[in-house]
Amino acid sequence: MSDSAVLHTEDLTKKFGELVAVDGVSWSVDAGATKAIIGPNGAGKSTFFNLVSGVLSPTSGNVSFNGEPIASKKEHEIARLGLIKTFQQTNIYEESTVFENIRIAAQMKETTFNMWARADSLTSVTERTEEILSRLGLDAERDRTASDLPHGLQRKVEVGIALATEPDVILFDEPIAGMSEEGRHEMLEVLSEISADPSLTIVITEHDFDFIMDIADEVTVLHQGAVLTEGTPDEITKNDQVQEVYLGGE
Ligand code: ADP
Ligand code: MG
């Protein structure tokens, strides 16, 4: 593990009965990096994310976040520490506007972390909401009701809700699964935009290798629950073993 790792796992294992879904994974991501975890369906990507984010508890092994062991913590405790998984526990308020959805998340952060909120805290909540809307290109959508938005834009709002809580790490589990071409394009834009933020660490799982090529600094290849290899997107593209897993896998 490097000293700059914000999140790391040590020999992390999850068994479902006889099946070893995650098999002794020792892995880390540096603060500020954008890292992808790729692998064919069934490789263990979602299970790995569920272990790291506290949705599941490991059979054995450790997870640490900002130097603190978190494997025994609950999902909401881990989220409060600043490690969140999108599209799962972020809930859109269907009847509220895009602006309100993001403002509520920003407000919750403010009241949770700042009990003696200063008089100007409402201004800062509004400012942060405005900043996120423009960052994600959602200005034109601000007054639309969330339930009226197409799938791709709803996902953007969910990213906005996640950003409003000012996390250190965001996990995206197959963010473009089931999306139209337009939705995929929009998600790519959003991920490129937020991955440029040096204070944010992003981990993305994908089975579509092409999608992560342009956004990831580093790629981990998971195969049958274990790390097959790691490298830059370029190195992974040229890796014969990886080609074999992909060509032989699905
Ligand atoms: P991926 O996200 O890479 O497609 P998963 O983590 O979803 O892979 O699954 C890894 C393996 O674990 C698969 O064989 C899957 O069938 C199995 N698995 C996942 N979740 C469960 C569960 N709750 N109970 C039993 N088996 C599971
Ligand atoms: Mg999955």
Coordinates of N, CA and C and ligand atoms in Angstrom, one line a residue, residues 45-46 173-174, ligand 2:
K45 N -17.2 -7.8 -8.8 CA -17.1 -6.3 -8.7 C -18.1 -5.7 -7.7
S46 N -19.4 -6.1 -7.9 CA -20.4 -5.5 -7.0 C -20.2 -6.0 -5.6
D173 N -20.9 1.8 -9.3 CA -21.0 0.4 -9.8 C -21.7 0.4 -11.1
E174 N -21.0 0.1 -12.2 CA -21.5 0.1 -13.5 C -22.4 1.2 -13.8
Ligands
MG2 MG -22.0 -6.1 -10.7

